[in-house]
Coordinates of C-alpha atoms in Angstrom, one line a residue:
M1087 CA 27.5 -42.6 -19.9
N1088 CA 25.1 -41.0 -22.3
I1089 CA 24.2 -37.2 -22.8
N1090 CA 21.2 -37.1 -20.6
S1091 CA 23.2 -38.5 -17.4
F1092 CA 25.9 -36.4 -18.0
F1093 CA 24.0 -33.1 -18.0
E1094 CA 21.9 -34.6 -15.2
E1095 CA 24.7 -35.8 -12.9
K1096 CA 28.0 -34.3 -13.6
L1097 CA 26.9 -30.6 -13.9
I1098 CA 25.9 -27.5 -11.3
Y1099 CA 23.7 -25.6 -13.1
P1100 CA 24.0 -22.0 -11.5
L1101 CA 20.9 -19.4 -11.5
F1102 CA 21.3 -15.7 -11.3
D1103 CA 19.6 -12.7 -10.8
N1104 CA 15.8 -12.3 -9.7
K1105 CA 12.9 -14.7 -9.1
K1106 CA 11.4 -14.4 -13.0
E1107 CA 15.0 -15.0 -14.0
V1108 CA 16.0 -17.8 -12.0
L1109 CA 13.0 -19.8 -12.9
F1110 CA 13.4 -19.0 -16.4
Q1111 CA 16.9 -20.3 -16.6
A1112 CA 16.2 -23.2 -14.2
F1113 CA 13.4 -23.9 -16.4
F1114 CA 15.1 -23.9 -19.7
Y1115 CA 18.1 -26.2 -18.4
I1116 CA 15.4 -28.6 -17.2
D1117 CA 13.6 -28.8 -20.5
H1118 CA 16.3 -28.8 -23.0
Y1119 CA 19.4 -30.4 -20.9
N1120 CA 17.5 -32.3 -18.0
A1121 CA 19.1 -30.5 -15.5
R1122 CA 19.1 -31.4 -11.8
L1123 CA 21.4 -29.8 -9.7
F1124 CA 21.2 -26.1 -9.3
D1125 CA 23.2 -23.4 -7.1
I1126 CA 21.0 -20.7 -5.8
T1127 CA 23.7 -19.0 -4.4
P1128 CA 24.4 -16.1 -7.1
A1129 CA 20.4 -15.3 -7.2
R1130 CA 19.2 -12.0 -6.3
L1131 CA 16.7 -13.3 -3.9
S1132 CA 15.2 -11.1 -1.3
G1133 CA 14.2 -13.2 1.7
P1134 CA 13.5 -17.3 2.6
G1135 CA 10.0 -16.4 1.6
E1136 CA 11.1 -15.9 -2.3
I1137 CA 13.8 -18.6 -2.0
K1138 CA 11.2 -20.9 -0.9
S1139 CA 8.5 -19.7 -3.9
C1140 CA 11.5 -20.4 -6.2
I1141 CA 12.5 -23.4 -5.4
T1142 CA 8.9 -24.8 -4.7
E1143 CA 8.3 -24.1 -8.7
I1144 CA 11.9 -25.5 -9.9
K1145 CA 10.8 -29.1 -7.7
K1146 CA 6.8 -28.7 -9.5
R1147 CA 9.1 -28.9 -12.9
R1148 CA 11.4 -31.2 -11.9
P1149 CA 10.7 -33.1 -8.5
D1150 CA 14.0 -34.9 -8.2
S1151 CA 15.6 -31.8 -8.4
I1152 CA 18.6 -30.7 -5.6
V1153 CA 19.3 -27.0 -4.8
F1154 CA 22.6 -26.3 -3.2
L1155 CA 23.2 -23.2 -1.1
R1156 CA 26.8 -21.8 0.2
H1157 CA 26.7 -21.1 3.6
G1158 CA 28.6 -17.7 4.1
T1159 CA 29.1 -14.3 3.0
G1160 CA 28.4 -15.4 -0.7
G1161 CA 25.2 -17.2 -0.1
Q1162 CA 23.2 -17.8 2.9
E1163 CA 24.2 -14.4 5.3
T1164 CA 22.8 -12.5 2.3
I1165 CA 19.1 -13.6 2.8
K1166 CA 19.4 -11.8 6.0
K1167 CA 15.6 -12.1 7.3
N1168 CA 15.1 -14.9 10.1
I1169 CA 18.0 -16.6 9.2
D1170 CA 21.3 -17.8 10.2
M1171 CA 20.8 -16.1 13.6
T1172 CA 23.4 -18.8 15.3
P1173 CA 26.6 -17.3 16.7
S1174 CA 29.6 -17.1 14.2
N1175 CA 31.9 -20.6 14.2
R1176 CA 34.5 -18.3 15.7
A1177 CA 32.2 -17.5 18.6
L1178 CA 31.2 -21.3 19.1
G1179 CA 34.7 -22.1 19.2
L1180 CA 35.6 -19.9 22.1
I1181 CA 32.6 -21.2 23.9
D1182 CA 34.4 -24.6 23.9
E1183 CA 31.3 -26.8 24.1
K1184 CA 31.4 -29.3 21.1
K1185 CA 27.3 -29.6 21.6
S1186 CA 27.0 -25.8 20.5
A1187 CA 28.6 -26.2 16.9
F1188 CA 25.8 -29.6 16.8
D1189 CA 23.1 -27.2 17.7
S1190 CA 24.5 -24.7 15.2
G1191 CA 24.3 -27.4 12.4
L1192 CA 20.7 -28.5 13.5
I1193 CA 19.1 -24.8 13.3
I1194 CA 20.7 -23.6 10.0
A1195 CA 20.0 -27.2 8.3
K1196 CA 16.4 -27.2 9.9
E1197 CA 15.7 -23.4 8.7
L1198 CA 17.3 -24.2 5.3
K1199 CA 15.9 -27.5 4.6
S1200 CA 12.0 -25.8 5.5
I1201 CA 12.7 -23.2 2.3
G1202 CA 13.5 -26.4 -0.2
I1203 CA 17.5 -26.3 0.3
D1204 CA 19.1 -29.7 -0.3
I1205 CA 22.6 -29.4 0.0
I1206 CA 24.8 -26.6 2.4
I1207 CA 28.2 -25.3 0.9
S1208 CA 30.2 -24.5 4.3
D1209 CA 33.8 -23.5 4.6
F1210 CA 34.0 -24.9 8.5
L1211 CA 37.1 -26.8 8.1
G1212 CA 39.3 -23.6 8.0
I1213 CA 42.1 -23.0 10.7
N1214 CA 43.6 -19.4 11.5
I1215 CA 47.1 -20.4 11.0
N1216 CA 47.6 -16.4 10.4
K1217 CA 45.9 -15.1 13.7
E1218 CA 44.7 -11.9 11.7
N1219 CA 43.5 -13.5 8.8
P1220 CA 40.7 -11.7 7.2
I1221 CA 39.8 -14.2 4.5
I1222 CA 38.6 -17.2 7.1
G1223 CA 37.9 -14.7 9.7
V1224 CA 34.7 -16.1 12.0
R1225 CA 34.1 -19.1 9.8
S1226 CA 37.0 -20.6 11.5
F1227 CA 36.0 -22.8 14.8
S1228 CA 39.6 -22.6 15.9
D1229 CA 43.7 -22.0 15.2
D1230 CA 44.2 -25.7 16.9
P1231 CA 43.5 -28.3 14.1
N1232 CA 42.5 -31.1 16.8
K1233 CA 39.8 -28.4 18.2
V1234 CA 38.6 -27.8 14.3
S1235 CA 38.2 -31.3 14.1
E1236 CA 36.3 -31.9 16.9
F1237 CA 33.7 -29.1 16.2
A1238 CA 33.6 -29.8 13.0
K1239 CA 32.7 -33.2 13.2
E1240 CA 29.7 -32.2 15.7
Y1241 CA 28.5 -29.4 12.8
K1242 CA 28.2 -31.9 10.3
K1243 CA 26.3 -34.2 12.5
G1244 CA 24.1 -31.5 13.1
I1245 CA 23.7 -30.4 9.5
E1246 CA 22.6 -34.1 8.7
K1247 CA 20.4 -34.5 11.8
G1248 CA 18.4 -31.7 10.4
G1249 CA 18.0 -33.2 7.0
L1250 CA 20.8 -31.9 4.7
K1251 CA 24.1 -33.1 3.1
L1252 CA 26.9 -31.1 3.6
V1253 CA 29.9 -30.3 1.0
A1254 CA 33.1 -28.9 2.7
C1255 CA 34.8 -26.5 0.6
G1256 CA 37.7 -24.9 0.3
F1257 CA 40.3 -27.9 -0.2
P1258 CA 43.2 -27.9 0.8
G1259 CA 43.0 -25.0 3.0
K1260 CA 43.9 -21.4 3.2
G1261 CA 44.4 -20.4 6.6
A1262 CA 47.6 -18.5 6.3
L1263 CA 46.3 -16.5 3.9
S1264 CA 46.3 -12.6 4.0
Y1265 CA 44.8 -11.1 1.1
Y1266 CA 42.9 -12.8 -1.6
H1267 CA 42.7 -11.2 -5.1
K1268 CA 39.1 -10.9 -6.9
D1269 CA 40.6 -10.0 -10.1
K1270 CA 43.2 -12.6 -10.8
I1271 CA 44.6 -15.9 -9.2
T1272 CA 45.8 -16.0 -5.7
T1273 CA 48.9 -18.0 -4.9
Y1274 CA 48.8 -19.7 -1.4
K1275 CA 52.5 -20.0 -0.8
R1276 CA 52.3 -23.5 1.3
D1277 CA 53.1 -26.7 -0.1
L1278 CA 50.8 -29.6 0.5
D1279 CA 53.1 -31.6 2.3
S1280 CA 53.8 -28.9 4.9
M1281 CA 49.9 -28.4 5.3
Y1282 CA 49.6 -31.7 6.2
M1283 CA 51.0 -30.7 9.6
D1284 CA 48.1 -28.2 10.5
E1285 CA 45.5 -27.4 7.7
L1286 CA 44.9 -31.0 6.2
I1287 CA 44.1 -32.3 9.6
P1288 CA 40.5 -31.4 9.8
Y1289 CA 40.2 -32.9 6.5
V1290 CA 41.9 -36.3 7.3
N1291 CA 39.3 -36.5 10.3
I1292 CA 36.3 -35.2 8.6
I1293 CA 37.1 -38.0 5.6
K1294 CA 37.1 -40.6 8.4
E1295 CA 33.4 -39.6 9.4
H1296 CA 32.3 -40.6 5.6
M1297 CA 32.0 -36.9 4.2
E1298 CA 30.2 -37.2 0.8
M1299 CA 31.5 -34.2 -0.9
I1300 CA 34.2 -31.7 -0.8
E1301 CA 34.7 -28.8 -3.0
L1302 CA 38.0 -27.3 -4.3
S1303 CA 39.5 -24.1 -3.8
D1304 CA 40.0 -21.5 -6.6
L1305 CA 43.9 -20.9 -5.0
Y1306 CA 46.9 -22.0 -6.7
Y1307 CA 49.2 -23.9 -4.4
F1308 CA 52.8 -25.4 -4.3
L1309 CA 53.4 -29.3 -4.6
E1310 CA 56.9 -30.6 -3.2
S1311 CA 58.4 -27.2 -3.4
N1312 CA 57.5 -26.8 -7.1
T1313 CA 54.4 -24.1 -8.1
V1314 CA 51.2 -26.2 -9.3
H1315 CA 50.7 -24.2 -12.3
E1316 CA 46.8 -24.5 -12.5
P1317 CA 44.4 -23.6 -9.6
A1318 CA 43.2 -26.4 -7.4
T1319 CA 39.8 -26.7 -9.2
L1320 CA 41.8 -27.7 -12.2
S1321 CA 44.8 -29.4 -10.5
S1322 CA 44.9 -33.5 -11.2
S1323 CA 47.9 -33.0 -8.5
V1324 CA 45.7 -31.2 -5.9
I1325 CA 43.0 -34.0 -6.5
D1326 CA 45.5 -37.1 -6.5
Y1327 CA 46.6 -35.8 -3.4
L1328 CA 42.9 -35.8 -1.9
R1329 CA 42.2 -39.0 -3.6
K1330 CA 45.5 -41.0 -2.4
P1331 CA 47.2 -39.9 0.7
L1332 CA 44.1 -38.8 2.2
S1333 CA 42.3 -41.8 1.1
Y1334 CA 39.0 -39.7 0.2
S1335 CA 36.4 -41.8 -2.3
G1336 CA 33.4 -39.4 -2.0
K1337 CA 32.6 -36.8 -4.6
I1338 CA 34.7 -34.1 -5.5
I1339 CA 33.2 -30.6 -6.5
S1340 CA 35.2 -27.6 -9.0
F1341 CA 34.9 -24.3 -7.3
P1342 CA 32.3 -22.1 -8.9
I1343 CA 34.3 -20.8 -11.5
Y1344 CA 32.4 -18.3 -13.1
N1345 CA 33.9 -15.1 -11.6
E1346 CA 36.5 -12.9 -12.4
N1347 CA 39.5 -14.4 -11.5
F1348 CA 39.2 -17.1 -13.6
S1349 CA 39.2 -14.9 -16.9
S1350 CA 42.1 -16.4 -18.2
Y1351 CA 39.8 -19.7 -18.6
E1352 CA 36.5 -19.9 -20.1
G1353 CA 34.2 -22.0 -21.8
L1354 CA 34.0 -25.7 -22.9
N1355 CA 38.1 -25.5 -22.1
L1356 CA 37.4 -24.5 -18.7
L1357 CA 34.9 -27.1 -18.1
R1358 CA 37.0 -30.3 -19.6
R1359 CA 39.6 -29.0 -17.7
C1360 CA 38.1 -30.0 -14.1
I1361 CA 36.8 -33.0 -15.8
E1362 CA 40.4 -34.2 -16.9
A1363 CA 42.0 -33.2 -13.7
G1364 CA 39.3 -35.8 -11.7
C1365 CA 36.4 -33.7 -10.8
D1366 CA 33.4 -35.6 -10.4
I1367 CA 31.1 -32.5 -10.5
V1368 CA 31.6 -29.2 -12.2
Y1369 CA 30.1 -25.8 -12.2
L1370 CA 28.8 -24.3 -15.4
P1371 CA 30.8 -21.4 -15.7
G1372 CA 28.6 -18.8 -17.2
N1373 CA 25.4 -17.1 -17.2
L1374 CA 22.5 -18.7 -19.7
K1375 CA 23.9 -17.6 -22.8
K1376 CA 27.6 -18.7 -22.6
N1377 CA 26.2 -22.2 -21.0
I1378 CA 23.9 -22.8 -23.8
E1379 CA 26.5 -22.4 -26.4
I1380 CA 29.2 -25.2 -23.9
L1381 CA 26.1 -27.5 -23.8
D1382 CA 25.1 -27.5 -27.2
N1383 CA 28.9 -27.7 -28.0
I1384 CA 28.8 -31.0 -25.7
K1385 CA 25.9 -32.2 -27.9
V1386 CA 27.8 -32.3 -31.0
L1387 CA 30.6 -33.9 -29.3
F1388 CA 28.6 -36.5 -27.9
S1389 CA 26.5 -37.1 -31.3
T1390 CA 30.1 -37.9 -32.7
G1391 CA 31.3 -40.1 -30.4
R1392 CA 34.1 -37.6 -29.8
F1393 CA 33.0 -36.9 -25.7
Q1394 CA 33.1 -39.4 -23.0
F1395 CA 33.3 -38.1 -19.2
Q1396 CA 37.1 -38.6 -18.5
V1397 CA 37.6 -37.8 -22.0
D1398 CA 41.0 -36.9 -23.4
F1399 CA 41.0 -33.7 -25.2
N1400 CA 44.2 -34.0 -26.8
K1401 CA 43.0 -36.9 -29.2
L1402 CA 40.5 -33.7 -30.5
K1403 CA 44.0 -32.5 -32.1
T1404 CA 45.0 -33.0 -35.8
D1405 CA 48.1 -32.7 -37.5
S1406 CA 48.4 -29.0 -37.0
T1407 CA 45.3 -27.9 -35.4
T1408 CA 44.3 -26.6 -31.9
N1409 CA 41.5 -27.9 -29.7
E1410 CA 39.7 -25.2 -30.6
E1411 CA 40.3 -25.2 -34.3
S1412 CA 39.4 -28.8 -34.0
L1413 CA 36.3 -28.4 -32.1
Y1414 CA 34.9 -25.9 -34.8
Y1415 CA 36.1 -28.6 -37.3
I1416 CA 33.8 -31.2 -35.7
K1417 CA 31.0 -28.9 -35.9
K1418 CA 31.1 -27.7 -39.2
K1419 CA 31.3 -31.3 -40.3
N1420 CA 28.2 -32.1 -38.2
S1421 CA 26.3 -28.8 -38.6
H1422 CA 23.2 -30.5 -39.3
L1423 CA 23.1 -31.9 -36.1
L1424 CA 23.9 -28.7 -34.3
E1425 CA 21.3 -26.8 -36.6
K1426 CA 18.5 -28.9 -35.3
I1427 CA 19.6 -28.3 -31.6
E1428 CA 19.8 -24.4 -32.1
D1429 CA 16.3 -24.4 -34.2
S1430 CA 14.5 -26.3 -31.6
I1431 CA 15.9 -23.5 -29.2
A1432 CA 15.2 -20.6 -31.2
L1433 CA 11.5 -21.6 -31.2
R1434 CA 11.3 -22.5 -28.0
L1435 CA 12.5 -19.1 -26.7
E1436 CA 11.1 -17.0 -29.5
S1437 CA 7.7 -15.9 -27.1
K1438 CA 10.3 -14.9 -24.0
D1439 CA 12.5 -12.7 -26.7
F1440 CA 15.3 -14.4 -25.8
E1441 CA 18.0 -15.8 -28.5
T1442 CA 21.2 -17.6 -28.3
L1443 CA 23.2 -18.8 -31.4
S1444 CA 26.4 -21.0 -30.9
D1445 CA 29.7 -19.4 -32.6
V1446 CA 29.5 -21.9 -35.5
I1447 CA 26.2 -20.2 -36.9
E1448 CA 26.6 -16.9 -35.4
P1449 CA 27.6 -13.8 -37.9
F1450 CA 30.2 -11.3 -37.7
V1451 CA 29.4 -8.1 -39.5
V1452 CA 32.2 -6.5 -41.1
V1453 CA 31.3 -2.5 -41.2
P1454 CA 33.3 0.4 -42.1
K1455 CA 33.9 2.7 -39.4
Q1456 CA 31.2 5.2 -38.9
S1457 CA 31.4 8.9 -38.6
D1458 CA 28.9 10.7 -36.4
D1459 CA 26.5 12.0 -39.4
K1460 CA 26.3 8.0 -40.5
E1461 CA 25.6 6.6 -37.3
E1462 CA 21.8 6.2 -38.2
K1463 CA 22.6 4.1 -41.3
E1464 CA 24.9 1.9 -39.0
N1465 CA 21.8 1.0 -37.0
Y1466 CA 20.2 -0.1 -40.0
F1467 CA 22.5 -3.0 -40.4
F1468 CA 22.0 -4.2 -36.8
K1469 CA 18.4 -3.5 -36.3
S1470 CA 18.0 -5.5 -39.8
I1471 CA 19.5 -8.7 -38.6
K1472 CA 18.2 -8.6 -35.0
Y1473 CA 14.9 -8.3 -36.9
Y1474 CA 15.4 -11.7 -38.0
K1475 CA 16.3 -12.9 -34.3
R1476 CA 20.4 -13.2 -35.6
K1477 CA 22.8 -12.7 -32.5
S1478 CA 25.6 -10.6 -34.5
K1479 CA 28.9 -9.3 -33.3
M1480 CA 30.5 -6.4 -34.8
I1481 CA 34.0 -5.5 -36.4
E1482 CA 34.7 -2.3 -37.8
Y1483 CA 37.4 -1.3 -40.1
S1484 CA 39.1 1.7 -41.9
Y1485 CA 41.8 1.7 -44.6
K1486 CA 43.7 3.1 -41.8
N1487 CA 43.7 0.3 -40.1
S1488 CA 47.4 -1.4 -39.5
E1489 CA 48.3 -4.8 -41.3
E1490 CA 48.7 -6.2 -37.6
W1491 CA 44.9 -5.4 -37.3
F1492 CA 44.3 -7.1 -40.7
E1493 CA 45.8 -10.2 -39.8
K1494 CA 44.0 -10.4 -36.3
T1495 CA 40.7 -9.8 -38.2
I1496 CA 41.2 -12.6 -40.5
K1497 CA 42.4 -15.1 -38.1
K1498 CA 39.3 -14.4 -35.9
L1499 CA 36.8 -14.5 -38.7
K1500 CA 38.2 -18.1 -39.9
D1501 CA 35.6 -20.5 -40.3
K1502 CA 33.0 -18.0 -39.1
E1503 CA 29.8 -16.8 -40.6
V1504 CA 30.5 -13.2 -42.2
I1505 CA 28.8 -10.1 -43.9
I1506 CA 30.8 -7.8 -45.0
I1507 CA 29.0 -4.3 -45.4
S1508 CA 31.0 -2.6 -48.0
E1509 CA 30.8 1.2 -48.8
G1510 CA 33.6 1.2 -51.9
V1511 CA 37.0 -0.7 -52.2
Y1512 CA 37.1 -0.7 -56.0
S1513 CA 40.1 1.8 -55.7
N1514 CA 41.6 0.5 -52.3
K1515 CA 43.8 -2.3 -52.9
H1516 CA 44.2 -2.7 -49.2
L1517 CA 40.6 -3.3 -48.2
Q1518 CA 40.2 -5.3 -51.4
D1519 CA 42.9 -7.8 -50.0
L1520 CA 41.2 -7.9 -46.3
F1521 CA 37.9 -8.7 -47.8
L1522 CA 39.0 -11.4 -50.1
K1523 CA 41.1 -13.0 -47.2
I1524 CA 38.4 -12.9 -45.1
I1525 CA 35.8 -14.4 -47.8
K1526 CA 38.5 -17.3 -48.5
N1527 CA 38.8 -18.0 -44.4
A1528 CA 35.0 -17.8 -43.7
S1529 CA 32.9 -20.6 -43.6
S1530 CA 30.3 -18.8 -45.4
A1531 CA 30.2 -14.8 -46.7
H1532 CA 28.1 -12.4 -47.9
V1533 CA 29.1 -9.0 -49.2
I1534 CA 26.5 -5.9 -49.2
G1535 CA 27.5 -3.3 -51.3
V1536 CA 26.0 0.4 -50.3
S1537 CA 25.4 3.0 -53.1
V1538 CA 28.2 1.3 -54.9
E1539 CA 28.6 0.0 -58.4
Y1540 CA 30.4 -2.5 -60.3
E1541 CA 32.1 -3.6 -57.3
E1542 CA 30.8 -7.4 -57.6
D1543 CA 33.4 -7.8 -60.4
I1544 CA 36.1 -8.1 -57.5
F1545 CA 34.8 -10.8 -55.7
S1546 CA 34.5 -14.6 -57.0
E1547 CA 31.1 -15.8 -58.7
D1548 CA 30.8 -18.1 -55.5
T1549 CA 30.4 -15.2 -53.4
P1550 CA 26.8 -13.9 -52.9
Y1551 CA 27.1 -10.1 -53.5
F1552 CA 24.1 -7.6 -53.1
C1553 CA 23.9 -3.8 -54.2
I1554 CA 21.4 -1.5 -52.5
G1555 CA 21.0 2.0 -53.0
T1556 CA 18.9 5.0 -51.7
S1557 CA 16.1 3.4 -49.7
L1558 CA 18.5 1.5 -47.2
E1559 CA 16.3 0.6 -44.5
S1560 CA 13.9 -1.4 -46.6
T1561 CA 16.3 -2.4 -49.0
F1562 CA 18.7 -3.8 -46.5
K1563 CA 15.9 -5.8 -44.7
R1564 CA 15.0 -7.3 -47.8
V1565 CA 18.6 -8.4 -48.5
V1566 CA 19.0 -9.9 -44.9
K1567 CA 15.7 -11.8 -45.3
E1568 CA 17.4 -13.1 -48.8
I1569 CA 20.4 -14.0 -46.8
F1570 CA 18.8 -15.9 -44.0
K1571 CA 15.7 -17.4 -46.0
N1572 CA 16.5 -21.0 -45.3
R1573 CA 17.0 -20.3 -41.8
Y1574 CA 13.6 -18.4 -40.8

């Protein structure tokens, strides 16, 4: 698989915020990464008309684009205007006429198709094992797995008759759940084999109806009385269970993992964990800036032959380095490729006052901790760097910092581009050692001395040193321009 096919077929690109931002994100993903699959659920759009207008523009840009929308409180129900007027699944189950489930699916599909949606993601296979379940609530057709299976089958037929494709979400289930943590992972204290007696029955039956796509849950599950030590969307054990005992051969989609309860997983690591577990299609886990960093890193890995779709990222390890350190090594070794990628993006985005640079060329600015009366001077440092469209991160230092803080800072700045702002360390051995260790471990380092003389003798001849005096703002801009003269 080549890089364009990977970006086109294996990734879902979430779209956030208002119409203007949604269109900017979608156009950017299409132009730079060959994007085709979009989830419009996270967008803040006011109603069907605005959604239709947005999707129409996206499909003008790429006619074969596919747009997902989540049916439920997180997606379709937020539209609130002239759509989703059908009864809840629970009400349909109480009516006890299977045709009502078909009609509901048909109406929903026709409404959504009319505004440009292609695929609906729906939690329609849940069972109320816990009769007071606040999690599934009225989305469940019944507490009887056989009845849920029958109604789900008709609902699927209605959706497909209306011209949409359907994703069944929430595998393997959460019917007995009594609470759900939004700020951390929730553990579901049932093992998969016991769920086979009730909650998995609708999945078994819908798979027989040629279900094309199933989305995994974000919960932790048990397997053979042992805790699965990752959420379902990252678990090869859960996915193997879906593939083998349940004989599912369709597409498996990861959970949209850009929310708070996955804060312990992030970036490229999160993406590759989903892929390694066996997901066929994976949600990108962040906003535009974060996702560009992930996608550019993938480009570098593809260009060096180090990334395949079913990649074993353990192969990136060298003797004593971590995956992350190995990735930095690969990026550094192939920095010319990354710079070409970033340069083209920077030029395309300049007119829109938008910037993004990946960590490998993103400078850290190490500055003295300023008192209130020096706040204005600190602004010069960052205004000057941002003036040259550089994204930067600030680290404040003080002679009062502990040894532990120094060690963490040195480790954090390893293989980074660093600019050190010094107000004089000639008589402070503690800070001298910090600066020298930072310089030694950084991929590149520049030191700017503010109103300091003779300090450059402390540093190696290989370390670019600039001394600025009285006219801080103008002089600092000149120095920054000199540092970045080969970049802009």
